């Protein structure tokens, strides 16, 4: 999820659009990289977005990366 982008009023309408489909939504924190102007949403912001989706009867799961995920993935590079 992107700070200041995912929880804007336009994106909140996603719950209304997906509700009839009985969709499942994975909420994934943005993985920042050097020189990117984008930032990950805060945990409270992601939880607020999740609550909005739940109110729309959607399953919304916050996906966590295991500790050290990046270092393990690039080990030996």
Tab-separated table of C-alpha atoms in Angstrom:
chain	number	residue	atom	x	y	z
A	1	UNK	CA	0.000	0.000	0.000
A	2	UNK	CA	1.229	3.473	-0.898
A	3	UNK	CA	1.189	6.351	1.583
A	4	UNK	CA	-1.303	9.021	0.550
A	5	UNK	CA	-2.557	7.074	-2.459
A	6	UNK	CA	-4.551	3.988	-1.459
A	7	UNK	CA	-6.794	5.584	1.150
A	8	UNK	CA	-7.960	8.561	-0.923
A	9	UNK	CA	-11.715	8.952	-1.524
A	10	UNK	CA	-11.467	7.681	-5.114
A	11	UNK	CA	-9.766	4.468	-4.052
A	12	UNK	CA	-12.217	3.898	-1.210
A	13	UNK	CA	-14.833	3.225	-3.880
A	14	UNK	CA	-13.032	-0.053	-4.581
A	15	UNK	CA	-15.078	-1.645	-1.799
A	16	UNK	CA	-18.281	-0.689	-3.560
A	17	UNK	CA	-17.009	-2.032	-6.880
A	18	UNK	CA	-15.757	-5.344	-5.498
A	19	UNK	CA	-18.560	-6.034	-3.028
A	20	UNK	CA	-20.894	-7.751	-5.506
A	21	UNK	CA	-18.037	-10.001	-6.658
A	22	UNK	CA	-17.317	-11.361	-3.175
A	23	UNK	CA	-13.658	-10.658	-3.869
A	24	UNK	CA	-10.725	-11.224	-1.544
A	25	UNK	CA	-8.214	-8.391	-1.252
A	26	UNK	CA	-4.563	-8.725	-0.237
A	27	UNK	CA	-3.163	-5.557	1.336
A	28	UNK	CA	0.591	-5.457	0.758
A	29	UNK	CA	2.943	-2.819	2.120
A	30	UNK	CA	4.976	-1.068	-0.574
A	31	UNK	CA	8.628	-2.143	-0.543
A	32	UNK	CA	10.494	1.173	-0.906
A	33	UNK	CA	13.656	1.410	-2.968
A	34	UNK	CA	16.374	4.025	-3.378
A	35	UNK	CA	15.350	7.301	-5.026
A	36	UNK	CA	11.654	6.394	-5.058
A	37	UNK	CA	9.316	9.252	-4.158
A	38	UNK	CA	6.777	6.651	-2.983
A	39	UNK	CA	6.495	5.496	0.624
A	40	UNK	CA	4.700	2.627	2.303
A	41	UNK	CA	1.471	3.380	4.124
A	42	UNK	CA	1.597	3.287	7.896
A	43	UNK	CA	0.165	0.253	9.624
A	44	UNK	CA	-2.746	2.286	11.081
A	45	UNK	CA	-3.600	3.553	7.569
A	46	UNK	CA	-3.594	-0.002	6.192
A	47	UNK	CA	-5.777	-1.171	9.078
A	48	UNK	CA	-8.251	1.681	8.428
A	49	UNK	CA	-8.432	0.689	4.751
A	50	UNK	CA	-8.924	-2.948	5.776
A	51	UNK	CA	-11.801	-1.921	8.061
A	52	UNK	CA	-13.477	-0.063	5.193
A	53	UNK	CA	-13.249	-3.157	3.013
A	54	UNK	CA	-14.606	-5.338	5.847
A	55	UNK	CA	-17.598	-3.016	6.185
A	56	UNK	CA	-18.260	-3.747	2.516
A	57	UNK	CA	-18.327	-7.493	3.355
A	58	UNK	CA	-14.985	-8.109	1.643
A	59	UNK	CA	-12.254	-10.362	2.936
A	60	UNK	CA	-9.138	-8.194	3.257
A	61	UNK	CA	-5.889	-9.679	4.527
A	62	UNK	CA	-2.822	-7.673	5.489
A	63	UNK	CA	0.180	-9.511	4.046
A	64	UNK	CA	3.348	-9.425	6.095
A	65	UNK	CA	6.858	-10.084	4.825
A	66	UNK	CA	8.921	-12.406	6.977
A	67	UNK	CA	11.797	-10.683	8.815
A	68	UNK	CA	14.894	-10.459	6.616
A	69	UNK	CA	12.940	-11.270	3.451
A	70	UNK	CA	14.940	-8.926	1.228
A	71	UNK	CA	18.329	-10.022	2.521
A	72	UNK	CA	17.454	-13.703	2.123
A	73	UNK	CA	16.067	-13.190	-1.370
A	74	UNK	CA	19.214	-11.441	-2.573
A	75	UNK	CA	21.703	-13.570	-0.706
A	76	UNK	CA	24.520	-14.657	-2.969
A	77	UNK	CA	23.805	-12.004	-5.618
